[in-house]
Amino acid sequence: MLLHDTHFHLDLFPNPEEMVSIIEKAKIYTIAVTNSPSVFFYTKRITSASKYIKPALGLHPELASQRKKEIKQFLELIDETRYIGEIGLDNLNKTSDDYLIQKQIFETILRACADKRNKILTIHSRKASKDVISMIGNNYPGKVILHWYSGGAKELEKAIKNGYYFSINYSMTISESGKKIIEQIPIERILIETDGPFTVFSEKPSTPELSEQIFVNIKRIKKVTYDFLSPNFKSLISNFQFESDKNKL
Ligand SMILES: [Zn+2]
């Protein structure tokens, strides 16, 4: 079974190098997202010998206005990895100026990644799912993962129609709103994330090792018993662009 964690903040743990060996030993495919281009090199360096961890280039929406100058560095580094994140929009208690800058940065990143045609994007959309979905659109030339989706049912339906994936974390599997979202997502679009250290399990920051428990919880919610993780992860990393899914919808 291809256990995976498609949204993990490796560099925010107290001892990232030790965490790398834990993940390697556990054989869990992990996308190590970063919040700004300046920390991407560190993550790339400590994961260079890793089979299971892929460093992702990101510019977190909550840092976008403060670090907007780093967009230049982001664009320079874009060919260093196929994985992009954490990027997106966040409109929880933001000023309209801040949100506007976020949108400009997100648009620039989306366009640059679209030109490359093979990127896998892990995207934040808190209180901004409508804008995120309309900016990505229904014909995006790359793989889109909405991480920790918490928006409305109507937008969710649209995101499903658009062919996006959804990464589910432990918190989502135990909250009523999260369970409702999981019920609505087709099984073949579900991926696993921990978003550690921003989520906790047994009072400790979540690590990719939690992915198995999240899988168990999702199986219970979806009332399935088979391994959907392996085919989903394989289709995520393949170059295939959802053609079969589009025909179904
Ligand atoms: Zn995150």
mmCIF file of C-alpha atoms and ligand atoms in Angstrom:
data_model
loop_
_atom_site.group_PDB
_atom_site.id
_atom_site.type_symbol
_atom_site.label_atom_id
_atom_site.label_comp_id
_atom_site.label_asym_id
_atom_site.label_seq_id
_atom_site.Cartn_x
_atom_site.Cartn_y
_atom_site.Cartn_z
ATOM 1 C CA MET A 1 0.000 0.000 0.000
ATOM 2 C CA LEU A 2 1.331 3.430 -0.920
ATOM 3 C CA LEU A 3 0.982 5.278 2.350
ATOM 4 C CA HIS A 4 1.507 8.966 1.773
ATOM 5 C CA ASP A 5 1.285 12.440 3.239
ATOM 6 C CA THR A 6 0.829 15.043 0.523
ATOM 7 C CA HIS A 7 1.071 18.067 2.829
ATOM 8 C CA PHE A 8 3.665 18.015 5.585
ATOM 9 C CA HIS A 9 5.754 20.907 6.970
ATOM 10 C CA LEU A 10 9.027 19.072 7.511
ATOM 11 C CA ASP A 11 11.080 22.238 8.051
ATOM 12 C CA LEU A 12 8.888 23.376 10.944
ATOM 13 C CA PHE A 13 9.788 20.410 13.158
ATOM 14 C CA PRO A 14 12.485 20.873 15.800
ATOM 15 C CA ASN A 15 14.725 18.243 14.198
ATOM 16 C CA PRO A 16 13.876 17.935 10.490
ATOM 17 C CA GLU A 17 16.822 15.638 9.695
ATOM 18 C CA GLU A 18 15.745 13.138 12.310
ATOM 19 C CA MET A 19 12.219 13.339 10.862
ATOM 20 C CA VAL A 20 13.642 12.496 7.423
ATOM 21 C CA SER A 21 15.047 9.209 8.756
ATOM 22 C CA ILE A 22 11.775 8.376 10.514
ATOM 23 C CA ILE A 23 9.826 8.884 7.272
ATOM 24 C CA GLU A 24 12.350 6.872 5.233
ATOM 25 C CA LYS A 25 12.135 3.992 7.672
ATOM 26 C CA ALA A 26 8.344 4.098 7.659
ATOM 27 C CA LYS A 27 8.358 4.244 3.806
ATOM 28 C CA ILE A 28 5.703 6.937 3.590
ATOM 29 C CA TYR A 29 5.689 9.060 0.428
ATOM 30 C CA THR A 30 5.722 12.632 1.658
ATOM 31 C CA ILE A 31 5.421 16.008 -0.015
ATOM 32 C CA ALA A 32 7.407 18.369 2.187
ATOM 33 C CA VAL A 33 5.741 21.723 1.617
ATOM 34 C CA THR A 34 7.522 24.981 2.384
ATOM 35 C CA ASN A 35 6.083 28.383 3.233
ATOM 36 C CA SER A 36 8.593 30.536 1.378
ATOM 37 C CA PRO A 37 11.204 30.104 -1.353
ATOM 38 C CA SER A 38 14.010 31.051 1.053
ATOM 39 C CA VAL A 39 13.527 27.800 3.018
ATOM 40 C CA PHE A 40 13.104 25.587 -0.042
ATOM 41 C CA PHE A 41 16.860 25.009 -0.402
ATOM 42 C CA TYR A 42 17.164 23.741 3.146
ATOM 43 C CA THR A 43 14.354 21.221 2.611
ATOM 44 C CA LYS A 44 15.793 20.214 -0.745
ATOM 45 C CA ARG A 45 19.222 19.661 0.777
ATOM 46 C CA ILE A 46 18.107 17.510 3.703
ATOM 47 C CA THR A 47 15.845 15.384 1.476
ATOM 48 C CA SER A 48 18.269 14.982 -1.448
ATOM 49 C CA ALA A 49 19.123 11.370 -0.554
ATOM 50 C CA SER A 50 15.546 10.481 0.295
ATOM 51 C CA LYS A 51 13.482 8.055 -1.737
ATOM 52 C CA TYR A 52 10.193 8.954 -0.099
ATOM 53 C CA ILE A 53 10.261 12.709 0.511
ATOM 54 C CA LYS A 54 9.793 15.314 -2.200
ATOM 55 C CA PRO A 55 10.532 18.966 -1.426
ATOM 56 C CA ALA A 56 7.865 21.419 -2.588
ATOM 57 C CA LEU A 57 8.374 25.071 -3.450
ATOM 58 C CA GLY A 58 5.846 27.343 -1.742
ATOM 59 C CA LEU A 59 4.803 30.836 -0.791
ATOM 60 C CA HIS A 60 2.140 30.620 1.895
ATOM 61 C CA PRO A 61 -0.815 33.006 1.382
ATOM 62 C CA GLU A 62 -0.488 34.314 4.941
ATOM 63 C CA LEU A 63 3.097 35.342 4.192
ATOM 64 C CA ALA A 64 2.429 36.552 0.656
ATOM 65 C CA SER A 65 1.999 40.257 1.337
ATOM 66 C CA GLN A 66 4.935 40.404 3.751
ATOM 67 C CA ARG A 67 7.205 38.401 1.435
ATOM 68 C CA LYS A 68 5.908 39.437 -1.956
ATOM 69 C CA LYS A 69 9.461 40.164 -3.137
ATOM 70 C CA GLU A 70 10.206 36.442 -2.848
ATOM 71 C CA ILE A 71 8.008 35.766 -5.873
ATOM 72 C CA LYS A 72 11.078 36.508 -8.003
ATOM 73 C CA GLN A 73 13.042 33.783 -6.238
ATOM 74 C CA PHE A 74 10.020 31.475 -6.506
ATOM 75 C CA LEU A 75 9.981 31.844 -10.288
ATOM 76 C CA GLU A 76 13.731 31.268 -10.488
ATOM 77 C CA LEU A 77 13.412 28.031 -8.539
ATOM 78 C CA ILE A 78 10.368 26.666 -10.328
ATOM 79 C CA ASP A 79 12.303 24.053 -12.322
ATOM 80 C CA GLU A 80 13.947 22.638 -9.195
ATOM 81 C CA THR A 81 10.915 20.510 -8.309
ATOM 82 C CA ARG A 82 7.680 19.173 -9.691
ATOM 83 C CA TYR A 83 5.918 19.826 -6.374
ATOM 84 C CA ILE A 84 4.463 23.230 -5.515
ATOM 85 C CA GLY A 85 3.072 24.261 -2.125
ATOM 86 C CA GLU A 86 2.049 25.650 0.156
ATOM 87 C CA ILE A 87 0.344 28.220 -2.019
ATOM 88 C CA GLY A 88 -3.222 29.557 -2.268
ATOM 89 C CA LEU A 89 -5.434 32.141 -0.620
ATOM 90 C CA ASP A 90 -6.498 32.823 2.972
ATOM 91 C CA ASN A 91 -9.249 35.278 3.753
ATOM 92 C CA LEU A 92 -9.665 34.780 7.484
ATOM 93 C CA ASN A 93 -9.466 38.248 9.076
ATOM 94 C CA LYS A 94 -7.394 39.726 6.253
ATOM 95 C CA THR A 95 -7.501 43.306 5.007
ATOM 96 C CA SER A 96 -8.628 43.803 1.428
ATOM 97 C CA ASP A 97 -5.112 45.025 0.535
ATOM 98 C CA ASP A 98 -3.534 41.906 1.921
ATOM 99 C CA TYR A 99 -6.023 39.682 0.110
ATOM 100 C CA LEU A 100 -5.434 41.536 -3.140
ATOM 101 C CA ILE A 101 -1.678 40.913 -2.926
ATOM 102 C CA GLN A 102 -2.352 37.253 -2.155
ATOM 103 C CA LYS A 103 -4.446 37.017 -5.298
ATOM 104 C CA GLN A 104 -1.747 38.623 -7.431
ATOM 105 C CA ILE A 105 0.919 36.258 -6.091
ATOM 106 C CA PHE A 106 -1.330 33.207 -6.477
ATOM 107 C CA GLU A 107 -2.206 34.193 -10.039
ATOM 108 C CA THR A 108 1.474 34.604 -10.930
ATOM 109 C CA ILE A 109 2.309 31.190 -9.452
ATOM 110 C CA LEU A 110 -0.649 29.492 -11.179
ATOM 111 C CA ARG A 111 0.355 30.927 -14.528
ATOM 112 C CA ALA A 112 4.021 29.990 -14.147
ATOM 113 C CA CYS A 113 3.100 26.419 -13.135
ATOM 114 C CA ALA A 114 0.612 26.131 -15.997
ATOM 115 C CA ASP A 115 3.415 26.920 -18.452
ATOM 116 C CA LYS A 116 5.377 23.942 -17.096
ATOM 117 C CA ARG A 117 2.337 21.643 -17.471
ATOM 118 C CA ASN A 118 3.564 18.924 -15.103
ATOM 119 C CA LYS A 119 3.295 20.462 -11.639
ATOM 120 C CA ILE A 120 1.546 18.996 -8.609
ATOM 121 C CA LEU A 121 0.098 21.811 -6.501
ATOM 122 C CA THR A 122 -0.988 21.616 -2.871
ATOM 123 C CA ILE A 123 -3.318 24.509 -2.193
ATOM 124 C CA HIS A 124 -4.661 26.336 0.853
ATOM 125 C CA SER A 125 -8.151 27.848 0.522
ATOM 126 C CA ARG A 126 -9.398 28.859 3.985
ATOM 127 C CA LYS A 127 -12.377 31.244 3.646
ATOM 128 C CA ALA A 128 -11.367 31.634 0.004
ATOM 129 C CA SER A 129 -12.462 28.433 -1.734
ATOM 130 C CA LYS A 130 -14.672 30.259 -4.230
ATOM 131 C CA ASP A 131 -11.822 32.478 -5.436
ATOM 132 C CA VAL A 132 -9.299 29.643 -5.402
ATOM 133 C CA ILE A 133 -11.525 27.415 -7.539
ATOM 134 C CA SER A 134 -12.431 30.141 -10.010
ATOM 135 C CA MET A 135 -8.773 31.164 -10.398
ATOM 136 C CA ILE A 136 -7.617 27.584 -11.076
ATOM 137 C CA GLY A 137 -10.578 26.852 -13.339
ATOM 138 C CA ASN A 138 -11.722 23.640 -14.973
ATOM 139 C CA ASN A 139 -8.930 23.031 -17.407
ATOM 140 C CA TYR A 140 -5.749 23.471 -15.412
ATOM 141 C CA PRO A 141 -2.676 21.846 -16.981
ATOM 142 C CA GLY A 142 -1.344 20.298 -13.768
ATOM 143 C CA LYS A 143 -2.474 18.287 -10.759
ATOM 144 C CA VAL A 144 -4.401 20.256 -8.165
ATOM 145 C CA ILE A 145 -4.760 19.142 -4.546
ATOM 146 C CA LEU A 146 -7.015 21.203 -2.310
ATOM 147 C CA HIS A 147 -5.469 20.736 1.112
ATOM 148 C CA TRP A 148 -7.740 20.714 4.216
ATOM 149 C CA TYR A 149 -10.776 21.853 2.245
ATOM 150 C CA SER A 150 -13.241 23.625 4.540
ATOM 151 C CA GLY A 151 -15.432 25.547 2.080
ATOM 152 C CA GLY A 152 -19.067 25.105 1.124
ATOM 153 C CA ALA A 153 -20.808 22.190 -0.562
ATOM 154 C CA LYS A 154 -21.485 24.074 -3.796
ATOM 155 C CA GLU A 155 -17.843 25.011 -4.287
ATOM 156 C CA LEU A 156 -16.835 21.484 -3.374
ATOM 157 C CA GLU A 157 -19.033 20.146 -6.131
ATOM 158 C CA LYS A 158 -17.383 22.518 -8.569
ATOM 159 C CA ALA A 159 -13.887 21.515 -7.461
ATOM 160 C CA ILE A 160 -14.822 17.843 -7.941
ATOM 161 C CA LYS A 161 -16.145 18.587 -11.431
ATOM 162 C CA ASN A 162 -12.926 20.446 -12.196
ATOM 163 C CA GLY A 163 -10.949 17.281 -11.460
ATOM 164 C CA TYR A 164 -9.088 18.311 -8.308
ATOM 165 C CA TYR A 165 -7.820 16.023 -5.586
ATOM 166 C CA PHE A 166 -8.476 16.579 -1.890
ATOM 167 C CA SER A 167 -6.015 15.822 0.879
ATOM 168 C CA ILE A 168 -7.690 14.797 4.110
ATOM 169 C CA ASN A 169 -6.146 15.149 7.559
ATOM 170 C CA TYR A 170 -6.970 13.668 10.947
ATOM 171 C CA SER A 171 -8.940 16.709 12.177
ATOM 172 C CA MET A 172 -11.254 16.449 9.185
ATOM 173 C CA THR A 173 -11.993 12.790 9.924
ATOM 174 C CA ILE A 174 -13.252 13.558 13.431
ATOM 175 C CA SER A 175 -15.199 16.796 12.916
ATOM 176 C CA GLU A 176 -18.812 16.820 11.726
ATOM 177 C CA SER A 177 -18.130 19.361 8.973
ATOM 178 C CA GLY A 178 -15.041 17.440 7.864
ATOM 179 C CA LYS A 179 -16.947 14.150 7.702
ATOM 180 C CA LYS A 180 -19.637 15.744 5.543
ATOM 181 C CA ILE A 181 -16.964 16.946 3.122
ATOM 182 C CA ILE A 182 -15.304 13.514 3.010
ATOM 183 C CA GLU A 183 -18.668 11.869 2.281
ATOM 184 C CA GLN A 184 -19.123 14.113 -0.745
ATOM 185 C CA ILE A 185 -15.687 13.535 -2.334
ATOM 186 C CA PRO A 186 -15.435 10.630 -4.812
ATOM 187 C CA ILE A 187 -13.145 7.962 -3.377
ATOM 188 C CA GLU A 188 -10.714 8.207 -6.316
ATOM 189 C CA ARG A 189 -9.926 11.843 -5.479
ATOM 190 C CA ILE A 190 -8.972 11.288 -1.863
ATOM 191 C CA LEU A 191 -5.380 11.672 -0.683
ATOM 192 C CA ILE A 192 -3.967 11.816 2.814
ATOM 193 C CA GLU A 193 -2.177 14.668 4.524
ATOM 194 C CA THR A 194 -1.196 15.455 8.093
ATOM 195 C CA ASP A 195 -0.350 19.178 7.802
ATOM 196 C CA GLY A 196 1.959 18.577 10.766
ATOM 197 C CA PRO A 197 2.905 20.409 12.900
ATOM 198 C CA PHE A 198 -0.293 22.456 12.422
ATOM 199 C CA THR A 199 -2.437 19.525 13.515
ATOM 200 C CA VAL A 200 -1.925 17.472 16.643
ATOM 201 C CA PHE A 201 -2.632 13.888 17.561
ATOM 202 C CA SER A 202 -2.415 12.688 21.182
ATOM 203 C CA GLU A 203 -1.075 16.142 22.078
ATOM 204 C CA LYS A 204 1.886 15.756 19.689
ATOM 205 C CA PRO A 205 2.330 17.432 16.287
ATOM 206 C CA SER A 206 1.181 15.091 13.522
ATOM 207 C CA THR A 207 3.792 13.331 11.414
ATOM 208 C CA PRO A 208 3.385 11.198 8.265
ATOM 209 C CA GLU A 209 3.202 8.146 10.541
ATOM 210 C CA LEU A 210 -0.362 9.240 11.304
ATOM 211 C CA SER A 211 -1.387 8.584 7.693
ATOM 212 C CA GLU A 212 -2.361 4.986 8.410
ATOM 213 C CA GLN A 213 -4.819 6.078 11.141
ATOM 214 C CA ILE A 214 -6.278 8.715 8.812
ATOM 215 C CA PHE A 215 -6.721 5.997 6.168
ATOM 216 C CA VAL A 216 -8.612 3.836 8.696
ATOM 217 C CA ASN A 217 -10.881 6.748 9.601
ATOM 218 C CA ILE A 218 -11.611 7.595 5.959
ATOM 219 C CA LYS A 219 -12.453 3.963 5.172
ATOM 220 C CA ARG A 220 -14.967 4.021 8.008
ATOM 221 C CA ILE A 221 -16.554 7.269 6.794
ATOM 222 C CA LYS A 222 -16.665 6.119 3.155
ATOM 223 C CA LYS A 223 -17.778 2.606 4.153
ATOM 224 C CA VAL A 224 -15.112 0.929 2.020
ATOM 225 C CA THR A 225 -12.585 -1.744 2.903
ATOM 226 C CA TYR A 226 -10.184 -1.724 -0.040
ATOM 227 C CA ASP A 227 -6.924 0.140 -0.630
ATOM 228 C CA PHE A 228 -7.819 3.278 -2.559
ATOM 229 C CA LEU A 229 -4.593 5.011 -1.529
ATOM 230 C CA SER A 230 -2.279 3.265 -3.955
ATOM 231 C CA PRO A 231 -4.239 3.915 -7.182
ATOM 232 C CA ASN A 232 -4.976 7.488 -6.128
ATOM 233 C CA PHE A 233 -1.377 8.284 -5.347
ATOM 234 C CA LYS A 234 -0.187 6.633 -8.566
ATOM 235 C CA SER A 235 -2.643 8.671 -10.608
ATOM 236 C CA LEU A 236 -1.541 11.852 -8.823
ATOM 237 C CA ILE A 237 2.093 11.409 -9.756
ATOM 238 C CA SER A 238 1.445 10.121 -13.268
ATOM 239 C CA ASN A 239 1.366 12.560 -16.163
ATOM 240 C CA PHE A 240 -2.199 11.633 -16.917
ATOM 241 C CA GLN A 241 -4.489 14.678 -16.776
ATOM 242 C CA PHE A 242 -7.822 13.374 -15.471
ATOM 243 C CA GLU A 243 -9.187 12.570 -18.923
ATOM 244 C CA SER A 244 -11.064 9.504 -17.694
ATOM 245 C CA ASP A 245 -12.504 11.454 -14.777
ATOM 246 C CA LYS A 246 -13.696 14.210 -17.070
ATOM 247 C CA ASN A 247 -15.560 11.712 -19.215
ATOM 248 C CA LYS A 248 -17.348 10.400 -16.167
ATOM 249 C CA LEU A 249 -18.498 13.796 -14.940
HETATM 250 ZN ZN ZN B 1 0.006 23.627 5.632
#
